[in-house]
Structures are given as C-alpha cells and as structure tokens.
Coordinates of C-alpha atoms and ligand atoms in Angstrom, one line a residue:
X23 CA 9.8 -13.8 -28.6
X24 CA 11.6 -12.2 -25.7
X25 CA 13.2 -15.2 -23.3
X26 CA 11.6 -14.0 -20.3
X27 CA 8.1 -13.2 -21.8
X28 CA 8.1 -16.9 -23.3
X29 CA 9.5 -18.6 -20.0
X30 CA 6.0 -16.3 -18.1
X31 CA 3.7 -17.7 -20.7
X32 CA 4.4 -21.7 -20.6
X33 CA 4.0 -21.0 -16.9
X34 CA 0.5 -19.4 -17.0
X35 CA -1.3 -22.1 -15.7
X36 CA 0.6 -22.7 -12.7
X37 CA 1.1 -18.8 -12.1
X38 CA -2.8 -18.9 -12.0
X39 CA -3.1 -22.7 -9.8
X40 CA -0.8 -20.4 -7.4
X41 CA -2.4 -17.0 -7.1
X42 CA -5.8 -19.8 -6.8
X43 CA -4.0 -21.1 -3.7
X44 CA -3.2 -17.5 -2.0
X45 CA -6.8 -16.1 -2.8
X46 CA -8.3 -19.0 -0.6
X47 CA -6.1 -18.4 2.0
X48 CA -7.7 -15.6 2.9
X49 CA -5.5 -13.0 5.6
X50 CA -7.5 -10.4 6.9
X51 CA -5.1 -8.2 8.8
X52 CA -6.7 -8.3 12.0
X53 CA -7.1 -12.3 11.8
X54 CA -2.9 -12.7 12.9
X55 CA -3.5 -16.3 12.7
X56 CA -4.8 -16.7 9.2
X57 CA -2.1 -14.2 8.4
X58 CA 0.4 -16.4 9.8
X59 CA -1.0 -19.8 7.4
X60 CA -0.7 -17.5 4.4
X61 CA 2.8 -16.6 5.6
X62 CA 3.2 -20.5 6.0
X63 CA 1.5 -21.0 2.7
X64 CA 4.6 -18.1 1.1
X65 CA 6.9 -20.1 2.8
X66 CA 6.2 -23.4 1.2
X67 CA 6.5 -21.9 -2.4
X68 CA 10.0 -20.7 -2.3
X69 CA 11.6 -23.2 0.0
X70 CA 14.6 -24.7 -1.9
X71 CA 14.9 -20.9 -3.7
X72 CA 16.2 -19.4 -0.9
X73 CA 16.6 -18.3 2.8
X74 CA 13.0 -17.8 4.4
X75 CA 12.8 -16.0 7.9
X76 CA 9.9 -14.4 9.5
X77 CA 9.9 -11.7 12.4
X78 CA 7.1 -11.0 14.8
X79 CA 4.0 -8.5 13.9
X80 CA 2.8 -7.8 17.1
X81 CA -0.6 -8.2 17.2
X82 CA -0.7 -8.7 13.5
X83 CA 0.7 -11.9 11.5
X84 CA 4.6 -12.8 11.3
X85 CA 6.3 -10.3 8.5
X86 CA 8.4 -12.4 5.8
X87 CA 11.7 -12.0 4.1
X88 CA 13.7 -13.9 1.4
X89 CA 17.0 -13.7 0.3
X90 CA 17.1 -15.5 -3.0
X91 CA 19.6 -17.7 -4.8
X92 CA 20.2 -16.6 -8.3
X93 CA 22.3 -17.1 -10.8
X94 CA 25.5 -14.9 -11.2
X95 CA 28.8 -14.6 -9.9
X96 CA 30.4 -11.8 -7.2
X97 CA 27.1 -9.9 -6.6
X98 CA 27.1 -6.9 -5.3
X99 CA 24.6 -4.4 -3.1
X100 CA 20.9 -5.5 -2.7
X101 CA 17.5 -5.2 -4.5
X102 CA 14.3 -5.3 -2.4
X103 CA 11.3 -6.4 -3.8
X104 CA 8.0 -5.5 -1.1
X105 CA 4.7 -6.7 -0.4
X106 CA 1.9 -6.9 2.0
X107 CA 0.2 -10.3 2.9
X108 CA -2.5 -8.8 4.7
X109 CA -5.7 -8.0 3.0
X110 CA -9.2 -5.6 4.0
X111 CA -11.3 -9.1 3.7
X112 CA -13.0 -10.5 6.7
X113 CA -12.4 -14.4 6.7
X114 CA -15.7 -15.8 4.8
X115 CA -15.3 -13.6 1.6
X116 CA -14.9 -16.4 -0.3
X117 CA -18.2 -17.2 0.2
X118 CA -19.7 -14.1 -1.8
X119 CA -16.9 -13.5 -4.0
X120 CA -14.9 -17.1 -4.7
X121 CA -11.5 -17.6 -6.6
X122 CA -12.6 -17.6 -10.3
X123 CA -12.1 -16.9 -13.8
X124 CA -14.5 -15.0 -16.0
X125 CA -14.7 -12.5 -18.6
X126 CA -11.3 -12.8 -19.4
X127 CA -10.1 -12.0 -15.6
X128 CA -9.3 -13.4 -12.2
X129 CA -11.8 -12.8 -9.4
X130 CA -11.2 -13.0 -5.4
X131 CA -10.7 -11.2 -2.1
X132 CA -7.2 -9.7 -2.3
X133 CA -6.1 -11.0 -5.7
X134 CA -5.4 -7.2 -7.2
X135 CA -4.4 -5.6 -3.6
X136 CA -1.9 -8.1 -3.8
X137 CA -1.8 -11.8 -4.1
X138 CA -1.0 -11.3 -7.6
X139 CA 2.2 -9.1 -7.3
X140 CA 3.7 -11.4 -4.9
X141 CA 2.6 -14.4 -7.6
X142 CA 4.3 -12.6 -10.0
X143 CA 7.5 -11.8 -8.2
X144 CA 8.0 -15.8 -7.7
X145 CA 7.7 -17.4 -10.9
X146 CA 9.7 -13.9 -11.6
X147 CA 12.4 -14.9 -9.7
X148 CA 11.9 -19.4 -10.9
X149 CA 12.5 -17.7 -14.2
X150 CA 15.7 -16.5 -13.8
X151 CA 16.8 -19.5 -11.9
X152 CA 15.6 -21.7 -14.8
X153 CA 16.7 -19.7 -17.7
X154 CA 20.1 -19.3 -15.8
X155 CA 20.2 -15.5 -16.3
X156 CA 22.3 -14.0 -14.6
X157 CA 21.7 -11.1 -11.9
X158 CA 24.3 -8.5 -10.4
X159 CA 22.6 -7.9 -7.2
X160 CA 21.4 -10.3 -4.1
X161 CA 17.5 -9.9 -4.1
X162 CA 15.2 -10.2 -1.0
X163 CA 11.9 -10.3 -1.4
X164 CA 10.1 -8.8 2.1
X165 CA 6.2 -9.3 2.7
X166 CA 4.4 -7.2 5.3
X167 CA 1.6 -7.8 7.4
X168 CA 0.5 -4.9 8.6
X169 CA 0.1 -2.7 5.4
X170 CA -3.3 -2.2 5.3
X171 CA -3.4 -0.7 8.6
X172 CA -0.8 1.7 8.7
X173 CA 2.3 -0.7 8.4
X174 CA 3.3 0.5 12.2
X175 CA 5.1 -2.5 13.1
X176 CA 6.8 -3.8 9.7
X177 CA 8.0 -0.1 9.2
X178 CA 10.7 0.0 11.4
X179 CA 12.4 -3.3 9.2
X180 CA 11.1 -1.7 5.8
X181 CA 13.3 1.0 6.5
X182 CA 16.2 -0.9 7.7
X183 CA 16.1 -3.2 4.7
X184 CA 15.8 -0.3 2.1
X185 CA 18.3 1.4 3.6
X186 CA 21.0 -1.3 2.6
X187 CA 19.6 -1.7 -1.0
X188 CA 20.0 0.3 -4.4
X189 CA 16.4 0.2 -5.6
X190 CA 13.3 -0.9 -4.1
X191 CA 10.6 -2.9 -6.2
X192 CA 7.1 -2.8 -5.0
X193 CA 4.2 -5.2 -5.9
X194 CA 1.4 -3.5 -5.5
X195 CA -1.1 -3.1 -7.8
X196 CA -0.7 -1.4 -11.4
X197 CA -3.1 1.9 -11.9
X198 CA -6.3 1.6 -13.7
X199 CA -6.7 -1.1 -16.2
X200 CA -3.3 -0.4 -18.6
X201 CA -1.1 -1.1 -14.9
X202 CA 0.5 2.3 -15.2
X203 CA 3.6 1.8 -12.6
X204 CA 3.7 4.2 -9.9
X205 CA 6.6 7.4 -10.0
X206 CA 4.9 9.1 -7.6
X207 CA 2.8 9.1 -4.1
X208 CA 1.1 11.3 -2.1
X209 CA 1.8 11.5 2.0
X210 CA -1.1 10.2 4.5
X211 CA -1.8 10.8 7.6
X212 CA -4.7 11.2 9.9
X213 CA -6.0 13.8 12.3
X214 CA -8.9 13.9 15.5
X215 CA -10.3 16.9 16.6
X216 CA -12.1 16.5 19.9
X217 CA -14.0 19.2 20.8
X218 CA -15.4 19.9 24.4
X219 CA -18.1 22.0 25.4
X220 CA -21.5 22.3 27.8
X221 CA -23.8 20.1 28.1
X222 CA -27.4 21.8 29.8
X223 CA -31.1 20.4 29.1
X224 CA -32.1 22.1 25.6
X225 CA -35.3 23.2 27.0
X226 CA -34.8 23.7 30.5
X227 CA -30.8 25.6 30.8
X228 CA -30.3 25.8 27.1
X229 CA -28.1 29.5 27.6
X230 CA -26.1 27.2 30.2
X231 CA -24.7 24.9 27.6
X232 CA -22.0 25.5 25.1
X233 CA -22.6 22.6 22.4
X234 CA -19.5 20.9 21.3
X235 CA -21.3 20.0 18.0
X236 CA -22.4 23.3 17.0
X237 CA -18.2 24.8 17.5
X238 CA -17.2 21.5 15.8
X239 CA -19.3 22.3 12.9
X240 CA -17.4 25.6 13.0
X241 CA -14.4 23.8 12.8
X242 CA -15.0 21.5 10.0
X243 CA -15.7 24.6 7.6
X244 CA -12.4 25.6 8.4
X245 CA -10.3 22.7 8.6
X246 CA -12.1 21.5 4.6
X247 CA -10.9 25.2 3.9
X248 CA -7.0 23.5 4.5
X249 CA -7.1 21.8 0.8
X250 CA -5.1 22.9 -2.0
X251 CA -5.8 20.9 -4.9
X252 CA -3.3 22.9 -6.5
X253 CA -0.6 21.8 -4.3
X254 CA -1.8 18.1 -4.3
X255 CA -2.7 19.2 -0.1
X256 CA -6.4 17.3 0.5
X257 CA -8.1 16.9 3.7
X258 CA -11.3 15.1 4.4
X259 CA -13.6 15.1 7.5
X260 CA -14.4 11.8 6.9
X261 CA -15.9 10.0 10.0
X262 CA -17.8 12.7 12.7
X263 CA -19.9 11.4 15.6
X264 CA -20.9 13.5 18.8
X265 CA -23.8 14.4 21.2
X266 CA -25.8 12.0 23.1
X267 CA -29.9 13.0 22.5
X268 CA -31.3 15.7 20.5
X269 CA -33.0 17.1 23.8
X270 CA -29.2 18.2 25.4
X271 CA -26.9 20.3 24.3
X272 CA -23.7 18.3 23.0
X273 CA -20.9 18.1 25.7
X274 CA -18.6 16.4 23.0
X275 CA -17.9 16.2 19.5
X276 CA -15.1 14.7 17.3
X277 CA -14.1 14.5 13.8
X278 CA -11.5 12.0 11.9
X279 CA -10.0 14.1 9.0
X280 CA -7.9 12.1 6.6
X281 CA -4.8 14.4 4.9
X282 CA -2.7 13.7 1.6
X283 CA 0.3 16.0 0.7
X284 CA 1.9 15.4 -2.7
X285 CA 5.4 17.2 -1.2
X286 CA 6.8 16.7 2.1
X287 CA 7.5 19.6 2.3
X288 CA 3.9 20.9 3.1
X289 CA 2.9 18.8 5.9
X290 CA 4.5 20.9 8.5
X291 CA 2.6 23.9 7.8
X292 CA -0.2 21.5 7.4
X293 CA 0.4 20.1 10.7
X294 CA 0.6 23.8 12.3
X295 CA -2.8 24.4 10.5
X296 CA -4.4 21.7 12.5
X297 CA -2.2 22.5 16.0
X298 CA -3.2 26.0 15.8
X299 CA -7.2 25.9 15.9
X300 CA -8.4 27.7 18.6
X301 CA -12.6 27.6 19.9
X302 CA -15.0 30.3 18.4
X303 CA -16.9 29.8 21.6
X304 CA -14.6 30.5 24.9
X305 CA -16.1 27.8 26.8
X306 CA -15.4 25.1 24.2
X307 CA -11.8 23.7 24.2
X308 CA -10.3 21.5 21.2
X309 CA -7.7 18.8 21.3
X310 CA -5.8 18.0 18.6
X311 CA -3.8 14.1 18.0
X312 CA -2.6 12.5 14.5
X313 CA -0.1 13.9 12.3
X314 CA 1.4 12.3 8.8
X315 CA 1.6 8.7 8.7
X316 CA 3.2 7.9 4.7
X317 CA 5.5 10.5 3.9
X318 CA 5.0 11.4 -0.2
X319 CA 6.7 8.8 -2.5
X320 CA 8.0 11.9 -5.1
X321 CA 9.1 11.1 -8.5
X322 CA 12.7 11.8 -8.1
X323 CA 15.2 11.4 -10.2
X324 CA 16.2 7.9 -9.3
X325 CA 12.4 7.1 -9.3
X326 CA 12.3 7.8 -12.5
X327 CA 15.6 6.6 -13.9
X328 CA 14.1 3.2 -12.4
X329 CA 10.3 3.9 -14.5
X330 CA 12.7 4.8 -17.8
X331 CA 14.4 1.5 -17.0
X332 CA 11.3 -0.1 -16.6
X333 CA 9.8 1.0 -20.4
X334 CA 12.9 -0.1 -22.1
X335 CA 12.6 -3.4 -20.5
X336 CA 8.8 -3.5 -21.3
X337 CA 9.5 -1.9 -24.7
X338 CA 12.0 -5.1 -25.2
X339 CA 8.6 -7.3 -24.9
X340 CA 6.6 -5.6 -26.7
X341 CA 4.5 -4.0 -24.1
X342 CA 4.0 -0.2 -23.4
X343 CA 4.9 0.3 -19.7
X344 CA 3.7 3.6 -18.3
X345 CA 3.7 5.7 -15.5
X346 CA 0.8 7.2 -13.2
X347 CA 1.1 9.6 -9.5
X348 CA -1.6 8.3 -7.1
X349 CA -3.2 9.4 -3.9
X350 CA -2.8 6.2 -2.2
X351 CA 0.0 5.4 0.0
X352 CA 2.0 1.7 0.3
X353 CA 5.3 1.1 1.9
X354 CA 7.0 1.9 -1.1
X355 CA 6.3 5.6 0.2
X356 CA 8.7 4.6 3.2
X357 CA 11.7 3.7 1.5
X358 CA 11.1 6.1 -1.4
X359 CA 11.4 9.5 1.3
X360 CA 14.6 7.6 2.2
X361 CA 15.9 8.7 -0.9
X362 CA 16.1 4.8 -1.9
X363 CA 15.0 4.6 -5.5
X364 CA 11.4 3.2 -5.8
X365 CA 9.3 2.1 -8.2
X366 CA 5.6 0.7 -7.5
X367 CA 2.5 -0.7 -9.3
X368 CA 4.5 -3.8 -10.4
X369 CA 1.7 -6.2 -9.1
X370 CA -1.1 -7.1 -11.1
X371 CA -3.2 -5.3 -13.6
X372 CA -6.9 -4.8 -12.5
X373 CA -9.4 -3.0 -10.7
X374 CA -11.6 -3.1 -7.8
X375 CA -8.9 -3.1 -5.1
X376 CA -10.7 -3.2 -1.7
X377 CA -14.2 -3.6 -3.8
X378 CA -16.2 -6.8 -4.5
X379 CA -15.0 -6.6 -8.4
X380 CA -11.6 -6.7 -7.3
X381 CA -9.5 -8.9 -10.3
X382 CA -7.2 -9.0 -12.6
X383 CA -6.9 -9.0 -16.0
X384 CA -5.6 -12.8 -17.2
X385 CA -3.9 -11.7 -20.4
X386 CA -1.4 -9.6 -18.3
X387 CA 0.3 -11.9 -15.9
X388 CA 2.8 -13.2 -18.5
X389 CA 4.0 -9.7 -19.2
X390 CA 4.2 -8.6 -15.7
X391 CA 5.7 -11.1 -14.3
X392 CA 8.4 -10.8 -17.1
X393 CA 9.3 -7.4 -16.7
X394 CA 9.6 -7.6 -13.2
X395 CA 12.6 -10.6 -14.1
X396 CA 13.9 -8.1 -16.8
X397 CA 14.2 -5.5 -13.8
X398 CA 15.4 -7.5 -11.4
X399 CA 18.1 -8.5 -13.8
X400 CA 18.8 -5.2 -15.4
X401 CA 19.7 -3.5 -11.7
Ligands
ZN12 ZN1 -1.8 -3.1 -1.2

C-alpha cells in the first residue's frame, strides 16, 4: 500500500480524537473570543512542528499562520495551504447536534465547513515529518477567521501571502459525497437597492403618495431579468422588506440581491446594470451600494495543471480524484484571480455544510489526508 495512505490509516483514530476536539470548540464567527480558544486550541496541535503567529481580526477572532518544518534540504519558493476557523454555528449547537459517529460518518457543527480540512492538513504535514519525505518547498499553513462573513479583514494577508507562493491549497470542503476538488468558482457579491418614494394616508391622500414598494416591485422584475444562466451570471433578490402599515402608502423599500459571475470579466457590465436603474415613477428615487465581493476562481491553466497533479497523486493510492465548478465562493477565489495557481475542495468529504446533517464520511479521511501529503510533496 502507498506509504502515505498507510501512515493516514494507523493514524485514524487520533485524526478522528482531533477533529472530536475542534467540533466542541465551537467558533461562531461573530463570538471573536471563542474564535480566539479554537485559534488557541490550533495552536497547541502543531507547536514543536513549526512557527505559529497570529494577527488581529478586528472585530472577529485572531487569523493564524504556520510555517512548517519539513524534511528536505535547500527549499525553494512557498506553498500555502488555507482555511477558515470560523464557522455559521451559534455557540450551543452542540447541544442539538453533538460530536458523533454514526452511520458510517462524523457528525457536528462545522466538521464538513471545515474542521476536517484543517485536521487533515496536520496529520498531512506529521506524516511527512514522520515518514521523513522530503519536500521542495517551505509550507505555511494560514487559517482565517473571518471567512464566513465575507473574509474583509483576513483578505488583505490572503493576498499578500499567495502572492509570494507557487500554488495555493485550500481545505475546504470536497463537492458532493465523491469530494470532487474544486477547478473552478464563481464571483460573489452583493447589492441594495433602496428605493424612496411618498408616503400619503391610503384612504385619505392616496394620489399624494408615490409608494416606494410598488416602483421596487418594478424593479425586482428587472433586476431578476439580469441572469444569464448561460453565462454562469445569477442574481437573486433574496431578502426585501419595506413599508410601515398597509393603511399608508410605502415611503421606503429595499431589496438585498445576491450576484454570482462565473467570468470576471462580466461583472462590470453587471455592475453598470445595477448603477444604471433609473425610477418608473419620477417622484421615486433609487440608491444603489454593493458591488462584487469574491472575484471568480476560473479553471486556468495552472488550476488545472494543479487538479491533473492532484489525480495522479490520488490515482497512485488507488483513489479516483475528480473535479467539480461550484457557485460558492472561499478565499481560494482570492488568490486564484491573482493568477496564483489554486486548487480547493481538499477538506473533508461530506455533506450538509451550514445544515444540521452536516458530516463527513469516516472511510475518507485516510485518503484525503494522504493526498493532500502527496501534493504538498509533489510541488
Ligand atoms: Zn468554508
């Protein structure tokens, strides 16, 4: 059997005693301080494996970095593995949905989305130490905590670090329940539309008023009338609220449309699209704010000279690595428009991710956490 794959499965029980640890220290992104303990907690684990530093969040919990010690001489350039530590669960999740194994998986808040990608990436990187394989490049892992929010604040050294490294190696998440990696993303971003009209007694002035929530309806038709599924360009209205009782005509209105582009290219004219809505009704007016937040991970060809890599590692195992685009954005959409080559869905295979069957399958963490040692070595 393949070294590496061997090395993963002796380890499986303490790979699963770890990622049992990081589910019950639960990090809800807007909770900085239990952010901070499961920073703490990261810490701990690969003290004696390398440098550890953290930098400030902001509001949010203290963003991580390691540079690890490996084996191998005269090491040249960098590879950056990247995470999140934050996760969508409200301290207390535990309570509904506790750390456990059943049906052949691994059950808890955060384990897929990704406690289980950054569980991997150690015992990835205690491999190599203990097998004494050597690797060509000096590896940092860095762990955000901000991700699930936008990554506003880690963003800045996301991009700094990719920019000094050959490839970037992202732990989120596998798709669907084969862990298809991830060649390509699309771009996200966010848009409000305010609108402002008249408000007047429906009964009494009704002619007076101009209602913000019939022109916003007006709007909504055309602004859903932007997607092109062709072109991989969706855009949802997804949150509206507006008007204060049914008895007076609406003085305000808004709408929070969520976009996706496949290319970068498109979200200018997108953008325009938004910027250039004008009222129906004269006496309304409309303010636009938001724009693209993720830029489009595309498949280019260093993305997928990295996913070809990737098979031939797997295929060295034994397992069938594939590959999968996605709608969803991670940071790996960052470095990947930097023209830094990027490959994603190395975490855990699963499903559920921000759902209360969130978990992973058990019979893949041996294999995953393998190929992401094969990688690491093979750069
Ligand atoms: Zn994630």
């Amino acid at each position: 059997m393949h070294p590496l794959l061997s090395y993963a499965q002796s380890k499986h029980n303490e790979i699963v005693a770890l990622l049992r640890e990081m589910v019950e220290c639960e990090s809800p992104t807007d909770d900085a301080a239990a952010v901070n303990r499961f920073v703490d907690l990261l810490g701990d684990k690969v003290s004696g494996a390398g440098k550890v530093k953290t930098c400030p969040g902001g509001k949010f919990g203290r963003h991580f970095q390691c540079e690890f010690a490996l084996p191998g001489r005269r090491k040249t350039g960098r590879i950056l593995a990247l995470g999140h530590s934050d996760t969508v669960w409200p301290l207390g999740s535990l309570r509904s949905m506790p750390f456990r194994e059943a049906e052949g998986r691994l059950w808890g808040p955060g384990i897929l989305d990704m406690k289980a990608g950054l569980a991997f990436f150690l015992f990835a990187m205690r491999a190599l130490r203990e097998l004494e394989i050597p690797v060509r490049r000096n590896v940092a892992l860095q762990v955000n905590a901000d991700e699930e929010v936008g990554s506003d604040t880690s963003r800045p050294i996301t991009e700094k670090e990719a920019r000094r490294s050959a490839a970037v190696l992202v732990l989120e998440p596998g798709t669907g329940l084969s862990g298809k990696l991830k060649t390509a993303r699309k771009g996200v971003g966010a848009f409000e539309v305010t609108v402002r009209g008249r408000a007047s007694h429906a009964g009494v002035d009704f002619e007076a008023g101009a209602s913000a929530i019939v022109e916003l309806a007006r709007q909504i038709d055309r602004i859903a009338a932007f997607t092109n599924l062709k072109r991989g360009i969706t855009v949802n209205p997804g949150v509206i609220e507006g008007g204060s009782r049914s008895n007076v005509v609406a003085a305000e209105a808004r709408v929070e449309v969520d976009i996706r582009v496949a290319r970068l290219k498109d979200a200018p004219g997108l953008e325009k699209k938004f910027r250039s809505l004008r009222p129906f009704d004269k006496r309304c007016s409309i303010e636009i704010s938001g724009g693209l937040n993720r830029p489009p991970m595309e498949r280019s060809a260093g993305v997928v000279e990295l996913f070809r890599l990737a098979r031939r590692l797997g295929a060295e195992m034994g397992v069938v690595v594939e590959e999968s685009a996605t709608g969803g954005g991670s940071d790996g959409n960052f470095t990947a428009a930097l023209g830094v080559p990027t490959l994603d869905g190395l975490g855990g295979v699963g499903e559920g991710a921000h759902a209360p069957n969130e978990s992973i399958l058990v019979d893949r963490i041996a294999d995953r956490t393998a190929l992401i040692a094969a990688l690491v070595a093979a750069l």
